[in-house]
Short mmCIF file of C-alpha atoms in Angstrom, two decimals:
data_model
loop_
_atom_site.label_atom_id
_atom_site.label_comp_id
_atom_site.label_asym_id
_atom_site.label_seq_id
_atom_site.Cartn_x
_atom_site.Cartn_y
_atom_site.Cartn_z
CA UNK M 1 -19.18 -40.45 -32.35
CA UNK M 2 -19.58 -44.27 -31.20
CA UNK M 3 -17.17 -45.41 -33.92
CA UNK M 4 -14.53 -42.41 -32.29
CA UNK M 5 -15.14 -42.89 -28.86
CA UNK M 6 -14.37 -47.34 -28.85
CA UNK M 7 -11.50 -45.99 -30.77
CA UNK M 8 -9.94 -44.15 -28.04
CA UNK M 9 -10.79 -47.02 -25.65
CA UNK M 10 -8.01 -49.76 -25.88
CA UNK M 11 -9.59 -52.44 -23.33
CA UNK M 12 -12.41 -53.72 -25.36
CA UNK M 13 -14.06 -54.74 -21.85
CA UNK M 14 -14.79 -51.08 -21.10
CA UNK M 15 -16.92 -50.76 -23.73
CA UNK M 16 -20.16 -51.72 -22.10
CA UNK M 17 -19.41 -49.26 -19.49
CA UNK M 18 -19.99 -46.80 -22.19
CA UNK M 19 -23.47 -44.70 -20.95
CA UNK M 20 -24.96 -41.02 -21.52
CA UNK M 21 -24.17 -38.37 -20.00
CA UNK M 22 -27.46 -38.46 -18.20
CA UNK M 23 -26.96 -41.81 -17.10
CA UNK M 24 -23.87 -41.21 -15.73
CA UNK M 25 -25.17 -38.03 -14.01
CA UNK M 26 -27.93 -40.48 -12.31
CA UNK M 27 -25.16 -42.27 -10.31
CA UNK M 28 -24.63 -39.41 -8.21
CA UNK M 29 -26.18 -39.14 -5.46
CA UNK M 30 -27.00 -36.36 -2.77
CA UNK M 31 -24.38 -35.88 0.03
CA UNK M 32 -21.49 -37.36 -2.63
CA UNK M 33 -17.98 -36.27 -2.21
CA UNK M 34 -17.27 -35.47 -5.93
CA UNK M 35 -13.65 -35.09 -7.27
CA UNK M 36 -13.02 -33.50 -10.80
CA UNK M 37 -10.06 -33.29 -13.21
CA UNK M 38 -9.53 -29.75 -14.53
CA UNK M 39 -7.02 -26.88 -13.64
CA UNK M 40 -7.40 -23.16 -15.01
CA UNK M 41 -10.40 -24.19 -16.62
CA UNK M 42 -8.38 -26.71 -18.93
CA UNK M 43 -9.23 -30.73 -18.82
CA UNK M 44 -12.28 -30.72 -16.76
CA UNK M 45 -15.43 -33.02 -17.43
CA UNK M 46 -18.31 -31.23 -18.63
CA UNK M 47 -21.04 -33.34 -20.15
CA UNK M 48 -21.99 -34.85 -16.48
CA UNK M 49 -21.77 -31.62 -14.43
CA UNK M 50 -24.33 -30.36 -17.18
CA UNK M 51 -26.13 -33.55 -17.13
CA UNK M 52 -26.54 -33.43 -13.22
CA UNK M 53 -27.17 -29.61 -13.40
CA UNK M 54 -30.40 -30.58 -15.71
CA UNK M 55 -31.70 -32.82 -12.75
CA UNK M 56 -31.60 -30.23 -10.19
CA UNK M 57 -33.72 -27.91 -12.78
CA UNK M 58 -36.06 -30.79 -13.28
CA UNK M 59 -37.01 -30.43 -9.41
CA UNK M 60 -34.53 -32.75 -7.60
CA UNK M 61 -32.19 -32.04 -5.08
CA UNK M 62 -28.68 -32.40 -4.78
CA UNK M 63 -26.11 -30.99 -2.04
CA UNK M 64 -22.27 -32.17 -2.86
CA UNK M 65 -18.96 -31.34 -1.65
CA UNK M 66 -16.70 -30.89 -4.97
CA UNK M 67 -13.07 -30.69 -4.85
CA UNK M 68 -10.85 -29.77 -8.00
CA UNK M 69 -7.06 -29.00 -9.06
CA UNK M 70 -7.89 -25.48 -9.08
CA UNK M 71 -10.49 -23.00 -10.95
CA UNK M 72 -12.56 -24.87 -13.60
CA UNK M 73 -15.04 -23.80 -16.12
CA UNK M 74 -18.86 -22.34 -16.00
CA UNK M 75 -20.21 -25.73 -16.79
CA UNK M 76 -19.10 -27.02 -13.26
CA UNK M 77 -18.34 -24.21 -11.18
CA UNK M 78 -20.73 -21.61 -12.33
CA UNK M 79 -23.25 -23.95 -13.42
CA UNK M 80 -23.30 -25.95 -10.21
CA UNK M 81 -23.55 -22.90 -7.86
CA UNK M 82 -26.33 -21.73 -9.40
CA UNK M 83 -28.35 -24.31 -9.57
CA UNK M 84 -27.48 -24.72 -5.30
CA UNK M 85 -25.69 -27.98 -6.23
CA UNK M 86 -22.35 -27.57 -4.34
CA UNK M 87 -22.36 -27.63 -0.38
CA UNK M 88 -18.58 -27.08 0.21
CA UNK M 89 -15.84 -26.44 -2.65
CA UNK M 90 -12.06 -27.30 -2.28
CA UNK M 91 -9.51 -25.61 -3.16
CA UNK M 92 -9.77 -22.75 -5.73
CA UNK M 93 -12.43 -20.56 -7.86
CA UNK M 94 -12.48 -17.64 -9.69
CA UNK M 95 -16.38 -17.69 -10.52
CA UNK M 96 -18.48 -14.93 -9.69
CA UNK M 97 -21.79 -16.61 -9.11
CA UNK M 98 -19.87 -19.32 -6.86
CA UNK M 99 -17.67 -16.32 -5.29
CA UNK M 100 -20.58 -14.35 -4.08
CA UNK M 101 -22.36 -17.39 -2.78
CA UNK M 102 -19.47 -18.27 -0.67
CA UNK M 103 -19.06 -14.78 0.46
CA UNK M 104 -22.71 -14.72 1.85
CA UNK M 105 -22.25 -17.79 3.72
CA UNK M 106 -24.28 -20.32 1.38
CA UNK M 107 -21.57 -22.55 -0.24
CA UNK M 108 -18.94 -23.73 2.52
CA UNK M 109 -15.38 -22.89 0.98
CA UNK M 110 -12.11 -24.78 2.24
CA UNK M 111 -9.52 -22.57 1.39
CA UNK M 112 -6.62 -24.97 1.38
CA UNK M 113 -3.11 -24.23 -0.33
CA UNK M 114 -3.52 -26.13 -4.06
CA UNK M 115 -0.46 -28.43 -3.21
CA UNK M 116 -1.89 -29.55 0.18
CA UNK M 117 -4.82 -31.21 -1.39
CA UNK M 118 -3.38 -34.19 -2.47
CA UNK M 119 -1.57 -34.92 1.09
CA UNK M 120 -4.87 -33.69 2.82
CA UNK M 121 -7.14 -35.98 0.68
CA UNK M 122 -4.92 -39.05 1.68
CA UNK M 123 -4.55 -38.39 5.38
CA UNK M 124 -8.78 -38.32 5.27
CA UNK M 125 -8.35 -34.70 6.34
CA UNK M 126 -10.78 -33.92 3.38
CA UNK M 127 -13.27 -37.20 4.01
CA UNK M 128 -13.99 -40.25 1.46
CA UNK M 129 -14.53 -39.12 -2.23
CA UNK M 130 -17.03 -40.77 -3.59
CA UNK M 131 -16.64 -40.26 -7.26
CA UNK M 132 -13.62 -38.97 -9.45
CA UNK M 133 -14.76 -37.60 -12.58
CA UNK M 134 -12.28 -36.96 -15.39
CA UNK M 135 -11.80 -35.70 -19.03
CA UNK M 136 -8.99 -38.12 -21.01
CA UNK M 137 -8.43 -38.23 -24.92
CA UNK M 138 -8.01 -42.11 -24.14
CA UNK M 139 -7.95 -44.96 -22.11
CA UNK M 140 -5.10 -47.53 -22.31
CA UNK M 141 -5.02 -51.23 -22.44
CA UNK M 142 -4.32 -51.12 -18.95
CA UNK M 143 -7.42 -49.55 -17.96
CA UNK M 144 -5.19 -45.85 -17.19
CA UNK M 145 -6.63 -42.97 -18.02
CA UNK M 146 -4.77 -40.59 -20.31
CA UNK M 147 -5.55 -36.54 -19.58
CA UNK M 148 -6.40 -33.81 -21.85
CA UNK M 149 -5.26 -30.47 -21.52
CA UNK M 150 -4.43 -30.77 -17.57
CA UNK M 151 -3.58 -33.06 -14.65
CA UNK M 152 -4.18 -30.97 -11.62
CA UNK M 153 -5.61 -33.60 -8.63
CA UNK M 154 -6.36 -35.79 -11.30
CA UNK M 155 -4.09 -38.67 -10.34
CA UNK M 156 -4.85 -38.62 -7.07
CA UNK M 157 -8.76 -38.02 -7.22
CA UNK M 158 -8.52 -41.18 -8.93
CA UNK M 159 -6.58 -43.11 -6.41
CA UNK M 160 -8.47 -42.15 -3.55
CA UNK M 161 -11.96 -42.11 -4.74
CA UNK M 162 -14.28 -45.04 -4.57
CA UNK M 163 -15.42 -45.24 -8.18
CA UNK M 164 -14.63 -43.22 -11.58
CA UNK M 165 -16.07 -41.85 -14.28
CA UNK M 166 -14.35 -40.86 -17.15
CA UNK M 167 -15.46 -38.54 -19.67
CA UNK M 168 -13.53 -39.45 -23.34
CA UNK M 169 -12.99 -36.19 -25.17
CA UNK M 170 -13.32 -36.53 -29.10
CA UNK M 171 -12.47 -32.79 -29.79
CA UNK M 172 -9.85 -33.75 -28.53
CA UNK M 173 -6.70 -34.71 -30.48
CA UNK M 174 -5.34 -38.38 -29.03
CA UNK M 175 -2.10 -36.99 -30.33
CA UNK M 176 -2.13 -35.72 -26.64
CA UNK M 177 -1.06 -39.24 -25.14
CA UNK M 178 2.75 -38.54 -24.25
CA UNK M 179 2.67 -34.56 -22.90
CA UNK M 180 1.99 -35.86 -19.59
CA UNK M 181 4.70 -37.26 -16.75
CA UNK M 182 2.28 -38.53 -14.03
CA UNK M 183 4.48 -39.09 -10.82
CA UNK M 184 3.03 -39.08 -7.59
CA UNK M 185 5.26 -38.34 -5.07
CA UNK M 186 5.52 -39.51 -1.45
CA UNK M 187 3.98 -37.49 1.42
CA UNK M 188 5.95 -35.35 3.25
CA UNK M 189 8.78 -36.89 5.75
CA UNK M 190 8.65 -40.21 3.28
CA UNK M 191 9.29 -37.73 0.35
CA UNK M 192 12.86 -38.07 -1.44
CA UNK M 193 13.89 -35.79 -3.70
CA UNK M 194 11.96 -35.74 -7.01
CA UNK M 195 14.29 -37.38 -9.54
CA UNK M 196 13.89 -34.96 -11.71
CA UNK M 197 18.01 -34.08 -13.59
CA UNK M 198 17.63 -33.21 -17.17
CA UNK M 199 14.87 -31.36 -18.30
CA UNK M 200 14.16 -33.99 -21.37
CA UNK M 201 13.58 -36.78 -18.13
CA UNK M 202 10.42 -38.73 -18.18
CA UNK M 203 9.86 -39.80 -14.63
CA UNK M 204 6.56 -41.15 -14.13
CA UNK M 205 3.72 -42.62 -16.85
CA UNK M 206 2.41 -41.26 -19.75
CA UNK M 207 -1.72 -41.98 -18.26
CA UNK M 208 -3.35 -42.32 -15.01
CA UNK M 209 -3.16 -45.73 -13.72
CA UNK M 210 -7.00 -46.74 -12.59
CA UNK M 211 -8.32 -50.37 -11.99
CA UNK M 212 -10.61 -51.37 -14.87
CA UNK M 213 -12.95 -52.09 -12.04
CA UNK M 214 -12.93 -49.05 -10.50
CA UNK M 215 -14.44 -47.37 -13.45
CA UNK M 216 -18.51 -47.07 -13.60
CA UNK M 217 -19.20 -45.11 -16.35
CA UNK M 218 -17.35 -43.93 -19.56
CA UNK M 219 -18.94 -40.82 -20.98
CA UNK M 220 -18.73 -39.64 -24.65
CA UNK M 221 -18.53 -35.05 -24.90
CA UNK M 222 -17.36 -33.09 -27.55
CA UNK M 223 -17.15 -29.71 -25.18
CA UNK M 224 -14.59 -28.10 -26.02
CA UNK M 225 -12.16 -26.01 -22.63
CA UNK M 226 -13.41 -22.73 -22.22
CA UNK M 227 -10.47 -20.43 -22.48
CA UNK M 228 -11.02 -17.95 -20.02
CA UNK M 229 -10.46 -13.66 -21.30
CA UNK M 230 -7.58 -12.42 -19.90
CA UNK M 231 -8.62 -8.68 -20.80
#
């Protein structure tokens, strides 16, 4: 997996930022604002939400805010709520353990519109995120972070948060670099029209952009998305 993982890694300089899973999962601390790739449980990180799930089991305790792109899979959502890991979730779930808990008053729940977030999160409305967590197939020589199978708040997690983590998804195929057109655009009354007139138009960058320093920890997983059963 080493041999794959520095592979996918195209600033050499990263490399000794390259830890576990449980290392990474140490950084976090209780109280954190946490922000986490994924949307429709696609392209979230799942190696540290396990990894800080097995701490709370061990006897620790951890209360964090987490805010997403939308629903994301058991081993955050679910995972978390059971082990009384989240204190307030942003902006969507569809998880029935995490569902309940809000319903009986035990997990705060800010029910904001999904495309507010990102305006929200800049204007402080949301407070300071500590961490942005997310699943690429790659980083770039530029340091920029290169999704898997979704975007979501991804892009702007990473912009506003502190630090990042960055969990590099072998299974994975880095034939994924290119799908994605990452274009932030203005907040509202500075907003021009997205320039957007052909629908083969690439407007924005093919990664994330993230300063090399900005990122604490790159994390190795293999976990593949969890499609959910539409039945």
């Amino acid at each position: 997996m080493e041999r794959e993982l520095k592979s996918r890694i195209r600033r050499p300089d990263l490399y000794s930022k390259i830890i576990s899973p449980q290392e990474a999962a140490a950084l976090i601390k209780d109280g954190m604002h946490i922000g986490t790739s994924g949307f429709t449980p696609c392209g979230y990180p799942k190696a540290i939400p396990l990894a800080v799930a097995d701490r709370v089991r061990k006897g620790e305790k951890l209360k964090l805010t987490l805010g997403t792109g939308a629903s994301v899979g058991r081993e955050l959502d679910e995972t978390w709520a059971t082990c009384g890991i989240i204190r307030r979730r942003y902006p969507y779930q569809t998880g029935k353990n995490i569902n309940s808990l809000i319903n009986e008053g035990k997990i705060d729940f800010t029910d904001i519109h999904l495309s507010q977030v990102a305006r929200a999160l800049r204007a402080g409305i949301l407070g300071r995120m500590d961490f942005a967590i997310v699943e690429g197939v790659a980083i770039t020589e530029e340091g920029g972070i290169v999704p898997s199978t979704s975007v979501g708040n991804a892009h702007v997690f990473v912009a506003e948060a502190r630090r990042v983590m960055v969990e590099v998804n072998i299974s994975q195929p880095p034939e994924m670099e290119g799908i994605h057109d990452i274009y932030p655009p203005s907040d509202a009354l500075l907003r021009d029209p997205i320039p957007i007139k052909r629908g083969d138009e690439r407007i924005g960058l093919p990664y994330i952009p993230c300063s090399p320093e900005k990122i604490m920890a790159i994390v190795p997983s293999s976990i593949p998305d969890e499609a959910r059963d539409l039945g």
